Amino acid sequence: MKVFVFSYRDFDEAEPFAQVSEELGIELGVSPEKPTMETLHLAEGYDAISIFTTPINEEMMAELSAMGIKMISTRTIGYEHVDLDAAKKYGIRVSNGSYPPDNVADFAIMLMLMATRKVRQMMQRADLHNFSLQGNLGRDFSSFTVGVVGTGRIGATVIEHLSGFGVKILAYDVRQNPTVAQRAQYVSLEEIWKQCDLITFHAPLLESTFHMVNAESLQQMKDGVVLVNTGRGGLIDTEALIEALASGKVGAAGLDTVENEFSMYYYNLENEPFLHQQLATLKSFSNVIVTPHMAFYTENGMRGMVSSSLHSIQLELTGQDNPWRVL
């Protein structure tokens, strides 16, 4: 079995890829290049490809099919960058990855605390040797009502870890988890908007969740609400968020993911024109913390992504049950 790895990083992925491929008897080909119409030829002669966050569109899917590629495994939980309709059309199977939920959950809580205590503003001032108190007054997190939107593995872990902070926790999901219900109260999405001082997002990006935070839902929220997103950028309408930040409706935000981040995050663009105007605007607010979609990025998280990618390919192509299959 031969697997070609695109967007391969030798500084952190080399060891786990070597270890897991040897364990599974998989022959690897690797390249730091992302998959494009100009680089897909590198996977000629392979059975499957492993990718990261680069979009795979219908034109690329047709080329992969012509090359005999049977499967695409993305080393991410999210798979919205893969055109599933095109994959189905060309008979290419698709799987996603997984990693322990603690890394993202703890990162989300870190953003909550940083946002409520104005840590970014404090650090910016300290860099200028401004150690004054005025304007840095934080909010008492333990008095908050926190809403958790999405109670899958990560959302449930956020709730478990938050339970030690003394906050009141409300939760929303289309499927209620009995274990979560022991620590949080399930309510409607409208009640989340109305009651919560802080809302953290851990829902998948679906047609039903796209722009769930928009001008209308923002108006239903408390004045000064804090928003934290370590889920998917498309859950939040960025233009509506910018307007709400400018008006003070949103008091602070911690964003590990934003809309239209593909082909930007995970690349060094310091010497190139910065064309993501919405992100530039968000970064201009001192009460907004932006991190480049790295909540997952721990030793265990990275190893889990590599391992799940190769294991899913091995299971799928040998006709076994594949728990990571999305198509």
Coordinates of C-alpha atoms in Angstrom, one line a residue:
M1 CA 0.0 0.0 0.0
K2 CA 1.4 3.4 -1.1
V3 CA 0.4 6.7 0.4
F4 CA 1.6 10.1 -0.7
V5 CA 1.8 12.9 1.9
F6 CA 1.2 16.4 0.8
S7 CA 2.1 19.4 3.1
Y8 CA 4.5 17.2 4.9
R9 CA 6.4 18.9 7.8
D10 CA 9.7 17.3 8.6
F11 CA 10.1 19.4 11.8
D12 CA 7.2 17.7 13.6
E13 CA 5.6 15.0 11.4
A14 CA 8.7 13.0 10.3
E15 CA 9.0 10.8 13.4
P16 CA 5.3 9.8 13.7
F17 CA 4.9 9.3 9.9
A18 CA 8.0 7.0 9.9
Q19 CA 6.8 5.1 13.0
V20 CA 3.2 4.6 12.0
S21 CA 3.9 3.8 8.3
E22 CA 6.4 1.1 9.4
E23 CA 4.0 -0.3 11.9
L24 CA 1.2 -0.6 9.2
G25 CA 3.5 -1.6 6.3
I26 CA 2.7 1.5 4.3
E27 CA 5.2 2.9 1.7
L28 CA 5.3 6.6 2.0
G29 CA 6.1 9.4 -0.5
V30 CA 6.3 12.9 1.0
S31 CA 6.5 16.5 -0.2
P32 CA 6.3 19.8 1.7
E33 CA 4.3 21.1 -1.3
K34 CA 0.5 21.5 -0.9
P35 CA -1.7 19.7 -3.4
T36 CA -2.4 21.9 -6.5
M37 CA -3.0 21.1 -10.2
E38 CA 0.7 21.7 -10.6
T39 CA 1.8 19.3 -7.8
L40 CA -0.7 16.4 -8.0
H41 CA 1.5 14.5 -10.4
L42 CA 3.8 13.8 -7.4
A43 CA 1.2 11.3 -6.2
E44 CA 1.3 9.3 -9.5
G45 CA 1.4 5.6 -8.7
Y46 CA 0.1 5.9 -5.2
D47 CA -3.1 4.4 -3.7
A48 CA -4.1 7.3 -1.5
I49 CA -3.0 10.8 -0.4
S50 CA -2.8 12.5 3.0
I51 CA -3.5 16.2 3.0
F52 CA -3.7 19.0 5.5
T53 CA -6.0 22.0 5.0
T54 CA -5.6 22.8 1.3
P55 CA -8.8 22.8 -0.6
I56 CA -9.4 19.9 -3.0
N57 CA -11.9 21.0 -5.7
E58 CA -13.6 19.1 -8.5
E59 CA -10.9 19.7 -11.1
M60 CA -8.3 18.3 -8.7
M61 CA -10.6 15.4 -7.8
A62 CA -10.9 14.5 -11.5
E63 CA -7.1 14.5 -11.9
L64 CA -6.7 12.3 -8.8
S65 CA -9.2 9.9 -10.1
A66 CA -7.5 9.7 -13.5
M67 CA -4.2 8.9 -11.6
G68 CA -5.9 6.0 -9.8
I69 CA -6.1 7.6 -6.3
K70 CA -8.7 5.7 -4.3
M71 CA -8.7 7.8 -1.1
I72 CA -8.1 11.2 0.4
S73 CA -7.4 11.4 4.1
T74 CA -7.2 14.9 5.7
R75 CA -5.1 15.2 8.8
T76 CA -7.7 17.5 10.3
I77 CA -11.1 17.0 12.1
G78 CA -12.8 19.4 9.7
Y79 CA -13.1 18.4 6.1
E80 CA -15.0 21.3 4.5
H81 CA -11.9 21.9 2.3
V82 CA -12.6 18.7 0.4
D83 CA -15.4 18.8 -2.2
L84 CA -17.4 15.8 -1.1
D85 CA -19.8 16.0 -4.0
A86 CA -16.9 15.7 -6.4
A87 CA -15.3 12.9 -4.4
K88 CA -18.6 11.0 -4.6
K89 CA -18.8 11.7 -8.4
Y90 CA -15.4 10.2 -9.0
G91 CA -15.6 7.4 -6.5
I92 CA -12.9 8.6 -4.1
R93 CA -13.3 7.9 -0.5
V94 CA -12.6 10.6 2.1
S95 CA -11.7 10.4 5.8
N96 CA -10.8 12.9 8.5
G97 CA -8.4 12.8 11.4
S98 CA -8.7 12.9 15.2
Y99 CA -6.7 13.9 18.2
P100 CA -7.3 14.0 22.0
P101 CA -10.0 16.7 22.8
D102 CA -8.1 18.2 25.8
N103 CA -5.7 20.3 23.7
V104 CA -8.4 22.3 22.0
A105 CA -10.6 22.4 25.1
D106 CA -7.8 23.9 27.2
F107 CA -6.9 26.3 24.5
A108 CA -10.4 27.5 24.4
I109 CA -10.5 28.1 28.1
M110 CA -7.2 29.9 27.9
L111 CA -8.8 32.3 25.3
M112 CA -11.8 32.8 27.6
L113 CA -9.5 33.9 30.5
M114 CA -7.3 36.0 28.3
A115 CA -10.3 37.8 26.7
T116 CA -12.1 38.5 30.0
R117 CA -8.9 39.8 31.7
K118 CA -7.8 42.0 28.7
V119 CA -4.5 40.2 28.5
R120 CA -3.7 41.3 24.9
Q121 CA -4.2 44.9 25.8
M122 CA -2.0 44.5 29.0
M123 CA 0.8 43.0 27.0
Q124 CA 0.6 45.6 24.3
R125 CA 0.9 48.3 26.9
A126 CA 3.7 46.6 28.8
D127 CA 5.7 46.4 25.5
L128 CA 5.6 50.2 25.5
H129 CA 6.5 50.3 29.3
N130 CA 3.0 51.5 30.1
F131 CA 2.2 49.7 33.3
S132 CA -0.9 51.8 34.3
L133 CA -4.1 50.3 35.6
Q134 CA -6.6 52.6 33.8
G135 CA -8.5 50.7 31.1
N136 CA -7.2 47.3 32.2
L137 CA -10.0 46.4 34.6
G138 CA -11.0 42.8 33.9
R139 CA -14.2 40.9 34.5
D140 CA -14.8 38.2 37.1
F141 CA -14.9 35.0 35.2
S142 CA -16.4 32.9 38.0
S143 CA -19.6 35.1 37.9
F144 CA -20.2 34.3 34.2
T145 CA -22.8 32.2 32.6
V146 CA -20.9 30.4 29.8
G147 CA -22.7 28.9 26.8
V148 CA -21.1 26.0 25.0
V149 CA -22.4 25.5 21.4
G150 CA -21.6 22.0 20.3
T151 CA -21.1 19.2 22.9
G152 CA -19.2 16.6 20.9
R153 CA -15.8 15.3 22.3
I154 CA -14.2 18.8 22.5
G155 CA -17.3 20.7 23.7
A156 CA -17.9 18.0 26.4
T157 CA -14.3 18.3 27.5
V158 CA -14.6 22.1 27.7
I159 CA -17.6 21.7 30.0
E160 CA -15.8 19.1 32.1
H161 CA -12.8 21.4 32.6
L162 CA -14.9 24.5 33.1
S163 CA -16.8 22.8 35.9
G164 CA -13.9 23.7 38.3
F165 CA -14.2 27.5 37.6
G166 CA -17.5 28.0 39.4
V167 CA -19.3 29.3 36.3
K168 CA -22.8 28.5 35.3
I169 CA -22.8 26.4 32.2
L170 CA -25.5 26.3 29.5
A171 CA -25.1 24.0 26.5
Y172 CA -26.7 23.6 23.1
D173 CA -26.5 20.7 20.6
V174 CA -29.0 19.0 18.3
R175 CA -28.0 15.8 20.1
Q176 CA -27.9 15.9 23.9
N177 CA -25.2 14.0 25.8
P178 CA -26.4 12.5 29.1
T179 CA -22.9 12.9 30.6
V180 CA -22.8 16.6 29.7
A181 CA -26.2 17.1 31.2
Q182 CA -24.7 16.2 34.6
R183 CA -22.5 19.3 34.4
A184 CA -24.5 21.7 32.2
Q185 CA -28.0 22.6 31.4
Y186 CA -29.2 22.1 27.9
V187 CA -31.2 25.0 26.5
S188 CA -32.2 26.3 23.1
L189 CA -29.8 28.3 21.0
E190 CA -32.0 31.4 21.6
E191 CA -31.5 31.0 25.3
I192 CA -27.7 30.7 24.8
W193 CA -27.8 34.0 23.0
K194 CA -29.9 35.7 25.6
Q195 CA -28.4 34.4 28.9
C196 CA -24.7 34.0 28.4
D197 CA -21.9 36.4 29.2
L198 CA -19.5 34.3 27.2
I199 CA -20.2 31.8 24.3
T200 CA -17.7 29.3 23.0
F201 CA -18.2 27.5 19.7
H202 CA -17.4 23.8 19.1
A203 CA -19.9 22.9 16.4
P204 CA -19.1 21.5 13.0
L205 CA -19.5 23.7 9.9
L206 CA -22.7 22.5 8.2
E207 CA -25.3 24.3 6.1
S208 CA -27.3 24.6 9.2
T209 CA -24.5 26.1 11.3
F210 CA -23.0 28.4 8.7
H211 CA -23.0 32.0 10.0
M212 CA -25.0 31.0 13.1
V213 CA -23.5 34.1 14.6
N214 CA -24.9 36.9 12.4
A215 CA -26.3 40.4 12.8
E216 CA -29.7 39.0 14.0
S217 CA -28.3 36.6 16.6
L218 CA -25.7 39.1 17.8
Q219 CA -28.6 41.5 18.6
Q220 CA -30.1 38.9 20.8
M221 CA -26.9 38.6 22.9
K222 CA -26.0 40.5 26.0
D223 CA -24.2 43.8 25.7
G224 CA -20.5 43.1 26.1
V225 CA -20.7 39.4 25.4
V226 CA -17.4 37.6 24.9
L227 CA -17.2 35.2 21.9
V228 CA -14.6 32.4 21.6
N229 CA -14.3 30.3 18.5
T230 CA -11.9 27.3 18.3
G231 CA -14.3 25.4 16.0
R232 CA -14.8 26.6 12.4
G233 CA -14.4 30.1 11.1
G234 CA -17.6 29.9 9.0
L235 CA -19.7 29.7 12.2
I236 CA -19.4 33.4 12.6
D237 CA -20.3 36.1 10.0
T238 CA -17.1 38.1 10.1
E239 CA -18.6 41.4 8.9
A240 CA -21.3 41.2 11.5
L241 CA -18.8 40.5 14.2
I242 CA -16.6 43.5 13.2
E243 CA -19.7 45.7 13.4
A244 CA -20.6 44.3 16.8
L245 CA -17.1 44.9 18.1
A246 CA -17.0 48.4 16.8
S247 CA -20.3 49.2 18.5
G248 CA -19.3 47.5 21.8
K249 CA -22.1 44.9 21.5
V250 CA -19.3 42.3 21.6
G251 CA -17.0 43.1 24.5
A252 CA -14.1 40.8 23.4
A253 CA -13.4 37.9 21.2
G254 CA -10.9 35.0 21.1
L255 CA -10.6 33.6 17.6
D256 CA -8.5 30.6 16.7
T257 CA -10.2 30.2 13.4
V258 CA -11.7 32.7 10.9
E259 CA -13.4 32.7 7.6
N260 CA -11.3 32.2 4.5
E261 CA -8.2 31.0 6.3
F262 CA -7.3 28.3 3.9
S263 CA -4.0 28.8 2.0
M264 CA -3.1 31.5 4.6
Y265 CA -2.7 29.8 8.0
Y266 CA 0.3 27.5 8.4
Y267 CA 2.4 29.5 5.9
N268 CA 5.0 32.2 6.5
L269 CA 3.6 35.3 4.7
E270 CA 5.6 37.9 6.5
N271 CA 7.2 39.3 3.3
E272 CA 4.0 39.2 1.2
P273 CA 1.1 41.6 0.9
F274 CA -1.5 40.8 3.5
L275 CA -4.8 40.5 1.6
H276 CA -7.1 39.2 4.2
Q277 CA -8.8 42.5 5.0
Q278 CA -11.3 41.1 7.5
L279 CA -8.6 39.5 9.5
A280 CA -6.5 42.7 9.4
T281 CA -9.5 44.6 10.8
L282 CA -10.1 42.0 13.6
K283 CA -6.4 42.2 14.6
S284 CA -6.7 46.0 14.9
F285 CA -9.1 45.7 17.9
S286 CA -7.2 45.5 21.2
N287 CA -10.0 43.4 22.7
V288 CA -9.6 40.7 20.0
I289 CA -7.2 37.8 20.3
V290 CA -6.4 36.0 17.0
T291 CA -4.4 32.8 16.9
P292 CA -3.7 30.9 13.6
H293 CA -5.8 27.8 14.1
M294 CA -3.4 26.2 16.5
A295 CA -5.6 25.0 19.3
F296 CA -4.9 21.4 18.3
Y297 CA -1.2 21.9 18.1
T298 CA 0.4 19.8 20.9
E299 CA 2.7 16.8 20.7
N300 CA -0.2 14.4 21.3
G301 CA -2.5 16.3 19.0
M302 CA -0.1 16.3 16.1
R303 CA 0.8 12.6 16.6
G304 CA -2.9 11.8 16.7
M305 CA -3.6 13.5 13.4
V306 CA -0.8 11.6 11.6
S307 CA -1.7 8.2 13.2
S308 CA -5.4 8.6 12.4
S309 CA -4.7 9.6 8.8
L310 CA -2.6 6.5 8.1
H311 CA -4.7 4.1 10.1
S312 CA -7.9 5.3 8.3
I313 CA -6.3 4.7 4.9
Q314 CA -5.1 1.2 5.9
L315 CA -8.5 0.2 7.2
E316 CA -10.4 1.6 4.3
L317 CA -8.2 0.1 1.6
T318 CA -8.2 -3.3 3.2
G319 CA -12.0 -3.4 3.5
Q320 CA -12.2 -3.0 7.2
D321 CA -14.5 -0.7 9.2
N322 CA -13.1 2.8 9.2
P323 CA -14.3 5.0 12.1
W324 CA -12.8 8.1 10.4
R325 CA -14.8 7.7 7.1
V326 CA -16.8 10.7 6.1
L327 CA -17.6 9.5 2.6

